[in-house]
Amino acid sequence: MERDIARVIITQEQLAHRISELGAEIAAVYPPNEDLTMVTILSGSIVFFSDLIRQLPMKMHIGLITVSSYGGATTESRGPQLLDDLNVDVTGHHVLIVDDILDTGRTLRMVRNRMADRGVRSVRAAVLLRKTAKAPADVHAEFVGFDIEDEFVVGYGLDYNNLYRNLPHVAVLKPELY
Ligand code: PRP
């Protein structure tokens, strides 16, 4: 797997350090003793989500929602499709949506809108990566790990054709693989 990598963008150490900082930023925002549900957008956010929640000291509920835009061997979004809706009731809860990457923003826009329709107390979003050149102004993430260039990245949950999610760092693949 490592031989397919052209370049590491973010190392394991950088990821661990920044996620620890993000945990502190998030913990400072949420009042104790109010219901918080962390909603992970499957599948890309699984690694980031599991590391982030273990940096948070407060009690929380966990919610899952599955949205997919990049099926098969493609780097082009076909638009977000809801594959599995949220599996828990978030009425009256603070909701923190967690995703691996904010790219065109269409996934996060869709999930934010769905949460707002459910009578929640607040909705915020945390993304590990944000493509600054592409993320639209109307799709906001309150917590951002890293701003990156507009290039296709894999690893730490992000895939190409459902591979490379288990790379421990964020990387760019060799061009001949696409
Ligand atoms: C990826 C990623 C984000 C979304 C971001 O998911 O995990 O959820 O695309 O792209 P956008 O900002 O352009 O909407 P993908 O659809 O590839 O599914 P996956 O999470 O199963 O990899």
mmCIF file with all atom_site columns, C-alpha atoms and ligand atoms in Angstrom:
data_model
loop_
_atom_site.group_PDB
_atom_site.id
_atom_site.type_symbol
_atom_site.label_atom_id
_atom_site.label_alt_id
_atom_site.label_comp_id
_atom_site.label_asym_id
_atom_site.label_entity_id
_atom_site.label_seq_id
_atom_site.pdbx_PDB_ins_code
_atom_site.Cartn_x
_atom_site.Cartn_y
_atom_site.Cartn_z
_atom_site.occupancy
_atom_site.B_iso_or_equiv
_atom_site.pdbx_formal_charge
_atom_site.auth_seq_id
_atom_site.auth_comp_id
_atom_site.auth_asym_id
_atom_site.auth_atom_id
_atom_site.pdbx_PDB_model_num
ATOM   1   C CA  . MET A 1 1   ? 0.000   0.000  0.000   1.00 0.00 ? 1   MET A CA  1
ATOM   2   C CA  . GLU A 1 2   ? 2.738   2.483  0.935   1.00 0.00 ? 2   GLU A CA  1
ATOM   3   C CA  . ARG A 1 3   ? 4.370   1.970  -2.470  1.00 0.00 ? 3   ARG A CA  1
ATOM   4   C CA  . ASP A 1 4   ? 1.273   3.543  -4.091  1.00 0.00 ? 4   ASP A CA  1
ATOM   5   C CA  . ILE A 1 5   ? 1.905   6.850  -2.331  1.00 0.00 ? 5   ILE A CA  1
ATOM   6   C CA  . ALA A 1 6   ? 3.500   9.764  -4.160  1.00 0.00 ? 6   ALA A CA  1
ATOM   7   C CA  . ARG A 1 7   ? 3.603   12.168 -1.218  1.00 0.00 ? 7   ARG A CA  1
ATOM   8   C CA  . VAL A 1 8   ? 2.538   12.338 2.429   1.00 0.00 ? 8   VAL A CA  1
ATOM   9   C CA  . ILE A 1 9   ? 0.558   15.539 3.070   1.00 0.00 ? 9   ILE A CA  1
ATOM   10  C CA  . ILE A 1 10  ? -0.079  15.195 6.814   1.00 0.00 ? 10  ILE A CA  1
ATOM   11  C CA  . THR A 1 11  ? 1.901   12.848 9.038   1.00 0.00 ? 11  THR A CA  1
ATOM   12  C CA  . GLN A 1 12  ? 0.607   10.675 11.878  1.00 0.00 ? 12  GLN A CA  1
ATOM   13  C CA  . GLU A 1 13  ? 2.256   12.974 14.399  1.00 0.00 ? 13  GLU A CA  1
ATOM   14  C CA  . GLN A 1 14  ? 0.674   16.098 12.898  1.00 0.00 ? 14  GLN A CA  1
ATOM   15  C CA  . LEU A 1 15  ? -2.736  14.398 12.903  1.00 0.00 ? 15  LEU A CA  1
ATOM   16  C CA  . ALA A 1 16  ? -2.468  13.353 16.542  1.00 0.00 ? 16  ALA A CA  1
ATOM   17  C CA  . HIS A 1 17  ? -1.313  16.796 17.650  1.00 0.00 ? 17  HIS A CA  1
ATOM   18  C CA  . ARG A 1 18  ? -4.033  18.694 15.787  1.00 0.00 ? 18  ARG A CA  1
ATOM   19  C CA  . ILE A 1 19  ? -6.806  16.339 16.882  1.00 0.00 ? 19  ILE A CA  1
ATOM   20  C CA  . SER A 1 20  ? -5.793  16.837 20.475  1.00 0.00 ? 20  SER A CA  1
ATOM   21  C CA  . GLU A 1 21  ? -6.057  20.616 19.919  1.00 0.00 ? 21  GLU A CA  1
ATOM   22  C CA  . LEU A 1 22  ? -9.437  20.197 18.235  1.00 0.00 ? 22  LEU A CA  1
ATOM   23  C CA  . GLY A 1 23  ? -10.655 18.218 21.229  1.00 0.00 ? 23  GLY A CA  1
ATOM   24  C CA  . ALA A 1 24  ? -9.798  21.138 23.509  1.00 0.00 ? 24  ALA A CA  1
ATOM   25  C CA  . GLU A 1 25  ? -11.495 23.635 21.157  1.00 0.00 ? 25  GLU A CA  1
ATOM   26  C CA  . ILE A 1 26  ? -14.660 21.522 21.024  1.00 0.00 ? 26  ILE A CA  1
ATOM   27  C CA  . ALA A 1 27  ? -14.763 20.771 24.753  1.00 0.00 ? 27  ALA A CA  1
ATOM   28  C CA  . ALA A 1 28  ? -14.623 24.511 25.495  1.00 0.00 ? 28  ALA A CA  1
ATOM   29  C CA  . VAL A 1 29  ? -17.793 25.171 23.485  1.00 0.00 ? 29  VAL A CA  1
ATOM   30  C CA  . TYR A 1 30  ? -20.264 22.623 24.860  1.00 0.00 ? 30  TYR A CA  1
ATOM   31  C CA  . PRO A 1 31  ? -21.873 23.160 28.243  1.00 0.00 ? 31  PRO A CA  1
ATOM   32  C CA  . PRO A 1 32  ? -21.670 20.178 30.590  1.00 0.00 ? 32  PRO A CA  1
ATOM   33  C CA  . ASN A 1 33  ? -24.931 18.410 31.470  1.00 0.00 ? 33  ASN A CA  1
ATOM   34  C CA  . GLU A 1 34  ? -26.644 19.163 28.143  1.00 0.00 ? 34  GLU A CA  1
ATOM   35  C CA  . ASP A 1 35  ? -27.318 16.421 25.619  1.00 0.00 ? 35  ASP A CA  1
ATOM   36  C CA  . LEU A 1 36  ? -24.699 16.251 22.883  1.00 0.00 ? 36  LEU A CA  1
ATOM   37  C CA  . THR A 1 37  ? -24.865 13.894 19.928  1.00 0.00 ? 37  THR A CA  1
ATOM   38  C CA  . MET A 1 38  ? -21.786 13.456 17.773  1.00 0.00 ? 38  MET A CA  1
ATOM   39  C CA  . VAL A 1 39  ? -22.890 12.460 14.264  1.00 0.00 ? 39  VAL A CA  1
ATOM   40  C CA  . THR A 1 40  ? -20.338 10.746 12.054  1.00 0.00 ? 40  THR A CA  1
ATOM   41  C CA  . ILE A 1 41  ? -20.803 10.771 8.291   1.00 0.00 ? 41  ILE A CA  1
ATOM   42  C CA  . LEU A 1 42  ? -19.861 7.275  7.135   1.00 0.00 ? 42  LEU A CA  1
ATOM   43  C CA  . SER A 1 43  ? -17.644 5.943  5.847   1.00 0.00 ? 43  SER A CA  1
ATOM   44  C CA  . GLY A 1 44  ? -14.802 8.429  5.432   1.00 0.00 ? 44  GLY A CA  1
ATOM   45  C CA  . SER A 1 45  ? -14.960 9.892  8.933   1.00 0.00 ? 45  SER A CA  1
ATOM   46  C CA  . ILE A 1 46  ? -14.529 6.629  10.859  1.00 0.00 ? 46  ILE A CA  1
ATOM   47  C CA  . VAL A 1 47  ? -10.854 7.092  11.736  1.00 0.00 ? 47  VAL A CA  1
ATOM   48  C CA  . PHE A 1 48  ? -11.047 10.809 12.511  1.00 0.00 ? 48  PHE A CA  1
ATOM   49  C CA  . PHE A 1 49  ? -14.238 10.291 14.506  1.00 0.00 ? 49  PHE A CA  1
ATOM   50  C CA  . SER A 1 50  ? -12.841 7.508  16.644  1.00 0.00 ? 50  SER A CA  1
ATOM   51  C CA  . ASP A 1 51  ? -9.716  9.519  17.470  1.00 0.00 ? 51  ASP A CA  1
ATOM   52  C CA  . LEU A 1 52  ? -11.614 12.780 18.064  1.00 0.00 ? 52  LEU A CA  1
ATOM   53  C CA  . ILE A 1 53  ? -14.245 11.422 20.464  1.00 0.00 ? 53  ILE A CA  1
ATOM   54  C CA  . ARG A 1 54  ? -11.505 9.965  22.663  1.00 0.00 ? 54  ARG A CA  1
ATOM   55  C CA  . GLN A 1 55  ? -10.105 13.488 23.079  1.00 0.00 ? 55  GLN A CA  1
ATOM   56  C CA  . LEU A 1 56  ? -13.424 14.695 24.507  1.00 0.00 ? 56  LEU A CA  1
ATOM   57  C CA  . PRO A 1 57  ? -14.125 14.368 28.223  1.00 0.00 ? 57  PRO A CA  1
ATOM   58  C CA  . MET A 1 58  ? -17.910 14.947 28.224  1.00 0.00 ? 58  MET A CA  1
ATOM   59  C CA  . LYS A 1 59  ? -20.723 12.420 27.986  1.00 0.00 ? 59  LYS A CA  1
ATOM   60  C CA  . MET A 1 60  ? -22.082 12.101 24.475  1.00 0.00 ? 60  MET A CA  1
ATOM   61  C CA  . HIS A 1 61  ? -24.460 10.138 22.316  1.00 0.00 ? 61  HIS A CA  1
ATOM   62  C CA  . ILE A 1 62  ? -23.200 8.743  19.013  1.00 0.00 ? 62  ILE A CA  1
ATOM   63  C CA  . GLY A 1 63  ? -25.143 8.955  15.742  1.00 0.00 ? 63  GLY A CA  1
ATOM   64  C CA  . LEU A 1 64  ? -24.405 7.449  12.337  1.00 0.00 ? 64  LEU A CA  1
ATOM   65  C CA  . ILE A 1 65  ? -25.477 8.665  8.908   1.00 0.00 ? 65  ILE A CA  1
ATOM   66  C CA  . THR A 1 66  ? -24.230 7.280  5.594   1.00 0.00 ? 66  THR A CA  1
ATOM   67  C CA  . VAL A 1 67  ? -23.801 9.567  2.591   1.00 0.00 ? 67  VAL A CA  1
ATOM   68  C CA  . SER A 1 68  ? -21.833 8.780  -0.565  1.00 0.00 ? 68  SER A CA  1
ATOM   69  C CA  . SER A 1 69  ? -20.751 10.955 -3.502  1.00 0.00 ? 69  SER A CA  1
ATOM   70  C CA  . TYR A 1 70  ? -17.750 9.232  -5.009  1.00 0.00 ? 70  TYR A CA  1
ATOM   71  C CA  . GLY A 1 71  ? -18.785 5.647  -5.774  1.00 0.00 ? 71  GLY A CA  1
ATOM   72  C CA  . GLY A 1 72  ? -16.310 3.336  -7.528  1.00 0.00 ? 72  GLY A CA  1
ATOM   73  C CA  . ALA A 1 73  ? -13.024 4.283  -9.152  1.00 0.00 ? 73  ALA A CA  1
ATOM   74  C CA  . THR A 1 74  ? -13.620 7.993  -9.608  1.00 0.00 ? 74  THR A CA  1
ATOM   75  C CA  . THR A 1 75  ? -12.301 11.231 -8.191  1.00 0.00 ? 75  THR A CA  1
ATOM   76  C CA  . GLU A 1 76  ? -15.353 13.181 -9.458  1.00 0.00 ? 76  GLU A CA  1
ATOM   77  C CA  . SER A 1 77  ? -18.312 13.810 -7.133  1.00 0.00 ? 77  SER A CA  1
ATOM   78  C CA  . ARG A 1 78  ? -21.695 12.689 -8.477  1.00 0.00 ? 78  ARG A CA  1
ATOM   79  C CA  . GLY A 1 79  ? -23.461 14.553 -5.688  1.00 0.00 ? 79  GLY A CA  1
ATOM   80  C CA  . PRO A 1 80  ? -24.324 13.250 -2.236  1.00 0.00 ? 80  PRO A CA  1
ATOM   81  C CA  . GLN A 1 81  ? -26.724 10.337 -1.914  1.00 0.00 ? 81  GLN A CA  1
ATOM   82  C CA  . LEU A 1 82  ? -28.243 9.407  1.438   1.00 0.00 ? 82  LEU A CA  1
ATOM   83  C CA  . LEU A 1 83  ? -27.607 5.680  1.862   1.00 0.00 ? 83  LEU A CA  1
ATOM   84  C CA  . ASP A 1 84  ? -28.653 5.375  5.531   1.00 0.00 ? 84  ASP A CA  1
ATOM   85  C CA  . ASP A 1 85  ? -30.408 8.057  7.527   1.00 0.00 ? 85  ASP A CA  1
ATOM   86  C CA  . LEU A 1 86  ? -29.479 9.080  11.064  1.00 0.00 ? 86  LEU A CA  1
ATOM   87  C CA  . ASN A 1 87  ? -30.044 6.181  13.454  1.00 0.00 ? 87  ASN A CA  1
ATOM   88  C CA  . VAL A 1 88  ? -30.851 8.142  16.649  1.00 0.00 ? 88  VAL A CA  1
ATOM   89  C CA  . ASP A 1 89  ? -33.283 10.814 17.859  1.00 0.00 ? 89  ASP A CA  1
ATOM   90  C CA  . VAL A 1 90  ? -31.527 14.174 18.267  1.00 0.00 ? 90  VAL A CA  1
ATOM   91  C CA  . THR A 1 91  ? -34.527 16.296 19.228  1.00 0.00 ? 91  THR A CA  1
ATOM   92  C CA  . GLY A 1 92  ? -33.397 18.881 21.790  1.00 0.00 ? 92  GLY A CA  1
ATOM   93  C CA  . HIS A 1 93  ? -29.750 17.836 21.497  1.00 0.00 ? 93  HIS A CA  1
ATOM   94  C CA  . HIS A 1 94  ? -26.686 19.776 20.532  1.00 0.00 ? 94  HIS A CA  1
ATOM   95  C CA  . VAL A 1 95  ? -25.415 18.081 17.373  1.00 0.00 ? 95  VAL A CA  1
ATOM   96  C CA  . LEU A 1 96  ? -21.805 18.061 16.245  1.00 0.00 ? 96  LEU A CA  1
ATOM   97  C CA  . ILE A 1 97  ? -21.438 16.634 12.745  1.00 0.00 ? 97  ILE A CA  1
ATOM   98  C CA  . VAL A 1 98  ? -18.041 15.079 12.063  1.00 0.00 ? 98  VAL A CA  1
ATOM   99  C CA  . ASP A 1 99  ? -16.654 14.482 8.583   1.00 0.00 ? 99  ASP A CA  1
ATOM   100 C CA  . ASP A 1 100 ? -13.248 13.781 7.138   1.00 0.00 ? 100 ASP A CA  1
ATOM   101 C CA  . ILE A 1 101 ? -13.247 16.399 4.383   1.00 0.00 ? 101 ILE A CA  1
ATOM   102 C CA  . LEU A 1 102 ? -15.112 19.493 3.260   1.00 0.00 ? 102 LEU A CA  1
ATOM   103 C CA  . ASP A 1 103 ? -14.603 19.504 -0.498  1.00 0.00 ? 103 ASP A CA  1
ATOM   104 C CA  . THR A 1 104 ? -17.478 20.830 -2.642  1.00 0.00 ? 104 THR A CA  1
ATOM   105 C CA  . GLY A 1 105 ? -19.497 21.165 0.572   1.00 0.00 ? 105 GLY A CA  1
ATOM   106 C CA  . ARG A 1 106 ? -22.494 19.317 -0.821  1.00 0.00 ? 106 ARG A CA  1
ATOM   107 C CA  . THR A 1 107 ? -22.338 16.491 1.753   1.00 0.00 ? 107 THR A CA  1
ATOM   108 C CA  . LEU A 1 108 ? -22.074 18.793 4.743   1.00 0.00 ? 108 LEU A CA  1
ATOM   109 C CA  . ARG A 1 109 ? -24.767 21.117 3.397   1.00 0.00 ? 109 ARG A CA  1
ATOM   110 C CA  . MET A 1 110 ? -27.144 18.174 3.061   1.00 0.00 ? 110 MET A CA  1
ATOM   111 C CA  . VAL A 1 111 ? -26.425 16.747 6.519   1.00 0.00 ? 111 VAL A CA  1
ATOM   112 C CA  . ARG A 1 112 ? -26.576 20.157 8.234   1.00 0.00 ? 112 ARG A CA  1
ATOM   113 C CA  . ASN A 1 113 ? -29.968 20.801 6.645   1.00 0.00 ? 113 ASN A CA  1
ATOM   114 C CA  . ARG A 1 114 ? -31.266 17.394 7.736   1.00 0.00 ? 114 ARG A CA  1
ATOM   115 C CA  . MET A 1 115 ? -30.169 18.014 11.330  1.00 0.00 ? 115 MET A CA  1
ATOM   116 C CA  . ALA A 1 116 ? -31.749 21.480 11.406  1.00 0.00 ? 116 ALA A CA  1
ATOM   117 C CA  . ASP A 1 117 ? -35.065 19.859 10.424  1.00 0.00 ? 117 ASP A CA  1
ATOM   118 C CA  . ARG A 1 118 ? -35.020 17.617 13.507  1.00 0.00 ? 118 ARG A CA  1
ATOM   119 C CA  . GLY A 1 119 ? -35.650 20.134 16.274  1.00 0.00 ? 119 GLY A CA  1
ATOM   120 C CA  . VAL A 1 120 ? -32.088 20.206 17.529  1.00 0.00 ? 120 VAL A CA  1
ATOM   121 C CA  . ARG A 1 121 ? -30.738 22.727 20.006  1.00 0.00 ? 121 ARG A CA  1
ATOM   122 C CA  . SER A 1 122 ? -27.680 23.566 17.933  1.00 0.00 ? 122 SER A CA  1
ATOM   123 C CA  . VAL A 1 123 ? -25.789 22.235 14.914  1.00 0.00 ? 123 VAL A CA  1
ATOM   124 C CA  . ARG A 1 124 ? -22.066 22.587 14.395  1.00 0.00 ? 124 ARG A CA  1
ATOM   125 C CA  . ALA A 1 125 ? -19.573 20.735 12.220  1.00 0.00 ? 125 ALA A CA  1
ATOM   126 C CA  . ALA A 1 126 ? -16.015 19.498 12.638  1.00 0.00 ? 126 ALA A CA  1
ATOM   127 C CA  . VAL A 1 127 ? -13.997 18.463 9.588   1.00 0.00 ? 127 VAL A CA  1
ATOM   128 C CA  . LEU A 1 128 ? -10.482 17.146 9.519   1.00 0.00 ? 128 LEU A CA  1
ATOM   129 C CA  . LEU A 1 129 ? -9.656  18.635 6.112   1.00 0.00 ? 129 LEU A CA  1
ATOM   130 C CA  . ARG A 1 130 ? -11.033 21.580 4.159   1.00 0.00 ? 130 ARG A CA  1
ATOM   131 C CA  . LYS A 1 131 ? -10.223 22.450 0.557   1.00 0.00 ? 131 LYS A CA  1
ATOM   132 C CA  . THR A 1 132 ? -10.119 26.205 0.897   1.00 0.00 ? 132 THR A CA  1
ATOM   133 C CA  . ALA A 1 133 ? -10.277 26.847 -2.835  1.00 0.00 ? 133 ALA A CA  1
ATOM   134 C CA  . LYS A 1 134 ? -13.500 24.830 -3.240  1.00 0.00 ? 134 LYS A CA  1
ATOM   135 C CA  . ALA A 1 135 ? -15.475 24.968 0.014   1.00 0.00 ? 135 ALA A CA  1
ATOM   136 C CA  . PRO A 1 136 ? -18.448 27.270 -0.651  1.00 0.00 ? 136 PRO A CA  1
ATOM   137 C CA  . ALA A 1 137 ? -19.053 30.258 1.600   1.00 0.00 ? 137 ALA A CA  1
ATOM   138 C CA  . ASP A 1 138 ? -22.503 29.070 2.708   1.00 0.00 ? 138 ASP A CA  1
ATOM   139 C CA  . VAL A 1 139 ? -21.234 25.738 4.101   1.00 0.00 ? 139 VAL A CA  1
ATOM   140 C CA  . HIS A 1 140 ? -19.569 26.366 7.399   1.00 0.00 ? 140 HIS A CA  1
ATOM   141 C CA  . ALA A 1 141 ? -17.457 24.098 9.602   1.00 0.00 ? 141 ALA A CA  1
ATOM   142 C CA  . GLU A 1 142 ? -16.901 25.554 13.058  1.00 0.00 ? 142 GLU A CA  1
ATOM   143 C CA  . PHE A 1 143 ? -13.916 23.271 13.702  1.00 0.00 ? 143 PHE A CA  1
ATOM   144 C CA  . VAL A 1 144 ? -11.306 22.580 11.005  1.00 0.00 ? 144 VAL A CA  1
ATOM   145 C CA  . GLY A 1 145 ? -8.227  20.418 11.354  1.00 0.00 ? 145 GLY A CA  1
ATOM   146 C CA  . PHE A 1 146 ? -6.227  21.423 8.291   1.00 0.00 ? 146 PHE A CA  1
ATOM   147 C CA  . ASP A 1 147 ? -6.772  23.561 5.204   1.00 0.00 ? 147 ASP A CA  1
ATOM   148 C CA  . ILE A 1 148 ? -5.378  21.786 2.149   1.00 0.00 ? 148 ILE A CA  1
ATOM   149 C CA  . GLU A 1 149 ? -4.853  22.374 -1.566  1.00 0.00 ? 149 GLU A CA  1
ATOM   150 C CA  . ASP A 1 150 ? -7.337  21.126 -4.141  1.00 0.00 ? 150 ASP A CA  1
ATOM   151 C CA  . GLU A 1 151 ? -5.855  17.681 -4.780  1.00 0.00 ? 151 GLU A CA  1
ATOM   152 C CA  . PHE A 1 152 ? -7.265  14.178 -4.303  1.00 0.00 ? 152 PHE A CA  1
ATOM   153 C CA  . VAL A 1 153 ? -6.080  12.765 -0.984  1.00 0.00 ? 153 VAL A CA  1
ATOM   154 C CA  . VAL A 1 154 ? -6.396  9.363  0.674   1.00 0.00 ? 154 VAL A CA  1
ATOM   155 C CA  . GLY A 1 155 ? -5.652  7.806  4.037   1.00 0.00 ? 155 GLY A CA  1
ATOM   156 C CA  . TYR A 1 156 ? -6.828  8.260  7.615   1.00 0.00 ? 156 TYR A CA  1
ATOM   157 C CA  . GLY A 1 157 ? -10.325 7.252  6.496   1.00 0.00 ? 157 GLY A CA  1
ATOM   158 C CA  . LEU A 1 158 ? -10.291 8.816  3.036   1.00 0.00 ? 158 LEU A CA  1
ATOM   159 C CA  . ASP A 1 159 ? -10.449 6.402  0.127   1.00 0.00 ? 159 ASP A CA  1
ATOM   160 C CA  . TYR A 1 160 ? -9.930  5.869  -3.549  1.00 0.00 ? 160 TYR A CA  1
ATOM   161 C CA  . ASN A 1 161 ? -12.300 3.149  -4.787  1.00 0.00 ? 161 ASN A CA  1
ATOM   162 C CA  . ASN A 1 162 ? -12.824 2.165  -1.111  1.00 0.00 ? 162 ASN A CA  1
ATOM   163 C CA  . LEU A 1 163 ? -9.095  1.481  -0.616  1.00 0.00 ? 163 LEU A CA  1
ATOM   164 C CA  . TYR A 1 164 ? -6.387  3.244  1.422   1.00 0.00 ? 164 TYR A CA  1
ATOM   165 C CA  . ARG A 1 165 ? -8.701  4.206  4.330   1.00 0.00 ? 165 ARG A CA  1
ATOM   166 C CA  . ASN A 1 166 ? -6.317  2.423  6.719   1.00 0.00 ? 166 ASN A CA  1
ATOM   167 C CA  . LEU A 1 167 ? -3.239  4.474  5.803   1.00 0.00 ? 167 LEU A CA  1
ATOM   168 C CA  . PRO A 1 168 ? -2.155  6.150  9.049   1.00 0.00 ? 168 PRO A CA  1
ATOM   169 C CA  . HIS A 1 169 ? -1.417  9.467  7.310   1.00 0.00 ? 169 HIS A CA  1
ATOM   170 C CA  . VAL A 1 170 ? -3.037  11.684 4.660   1.00 0.00 ? 170 VAL A CA  1
ATOM   171 C CA  . ALA A 1 171 ? -1.352  11.261 1.287   1.00 0.00 ? 171 ALA A CA  1
ATOM   172 C CA  . VAL A 1 172 ? -1.524  11.740 -2.471  1.00 0.00 ? 172 VAL A CA  1
ATOM   173 C CA  . LEU A 1 173 ? -1.401  8.642  -4.677  1.00 0.00 ? 173 LEU A CA  1
ATOM   174 C CA  . LYS A 1 174 ? 0.871   8.162  -7.660  1.00 0.00 ? 174 LYS A CA  1
ATOM   175 C CA  . PRO A 1 175 ? -0.893  9.610  -10.714 1.00 0.00 ? 175 PRO A CA  1
ATOM   176 C CA  . GLU A 1 176 ? -0.773  6.357  -12.690 1.00 0.00 ? 176 GLU A CA  1
ATOM   177 C CA  . LEU A 1 177 ? -3.169  4.756  -10.177 1.00 0.00 ? 177 LEU A CA  1
ATOM   178 C CA  . TYR A 1 178 ? -6.134  6.979  -11.168 1.00 0.00 ? 178 TYR A CA  1
HETATM 179 C C1  . PRP B 2 .   ? -16.410 11.968 0.875   1.00 0.00 ? 1   PRP B C1  1
HETATM 180 C C2  . PRP B 2 .   ? -16.016 12.477 2.238   1.00 0.00 ? 1   PRP B C2  1
HETATM 181 C C3  . PRP B 2 .   ? -17.063 13.518 2.563   1.00 0.00 ? 1   PRP B C3  1
HETATM 182 C C4  . PRP B 2 .   ? -17.493 14.008 1.205   1.00 0.00 ? 1   PRP B C4  1
HETATM 183 C C5  . PRP B 2 .   ? -16.946 15.379 0.975   1.00 0.00 ? 1   PRP B C5  1
HETATM 184 O O1  . PRP B 2 .   ? -17.344 10.969 1.061   1.00 0.00 ? 1   PRP B O1  1
HETATM 185 O O2  . PRP B 2 .   ? -15.993 11.424 3.168   1.00 0.00 ? 1   PRP B O2  1
HETATM 186 O O3  . PRP B 2 .   ? -18.161 12.956 3.242   1.00 0.00 ? 1   PRP B O3  1
HETATM 187 O O4  . PRP B 2 .   ? -16.982 13.092 0.233   1.00 0.00 ? 1   PRP B O4  1
HETATM 188 O O5  . PRP B 2 .   ? -17.170 15.811 -0.335  1.00 0.00 ? 1   PRP B O5  1
HETATM 189 P P1  . PRP B 2 .   ? -18.073 17.050 -0.701  1.00 0.00 ? 1   PRP B P1  1
HETATM 190 O O6  . PRP B 2 .   ? -17.706 18.180 0.223   1.00 0.00 ? 1   PRP B O6  1
HETATM 191 O O7  . PRP B 2 .   ? -17.674 17.329 -2.117  1.00 0.00 ? 1   PRP B O7  1
HETATM 192 O O8  . PRP B 2 .   ? -19.509 16.670 -0.566  1.00 0.00 ? 1   PRP B O8  1
HETATM 193 P P2  . PRP B 2 .   ? -17.698 9.915  -0.086  1.00 0.00 ? 1   PRP B P2  1
HETATM 194 O O9  . PRP B 2 .   ? -18.927 10.368 -0.773  1.00 0.00 ? 1   PRP B O9  1
HETATM 195 O O10 . PRP B 2 .   ? -16.504 9.635  -0.928  1.00 0.00 ? 1   PRP B O10 1
HETATM 196 O O11 . PRP B 2 .   ? -18.096 8.623  0.742   1.00 0.00 ? 1   PRP B O11 1
HETATM 197 P P3  . PRP B 2 .   ? -17.205 7.896  1.845   1.00 0.00 ? 1   PRP B P3  1
HETATM 198 O O12 . PRP B 2 .   ? -17.316 8.741  3.075   1.00 0.00 ? 1   PRP B O12 1
HETATM 199 O O13 . PRP B 2 .   ? -17.865 6.576  2.002   1.00 0.00 ? 1   PRP B O13 1
HETATM 200 O O14 . PRP B 2 .   ? -15.806 7.796  1.330   1.00 0.00 ? 1   PRP B O14 1
#
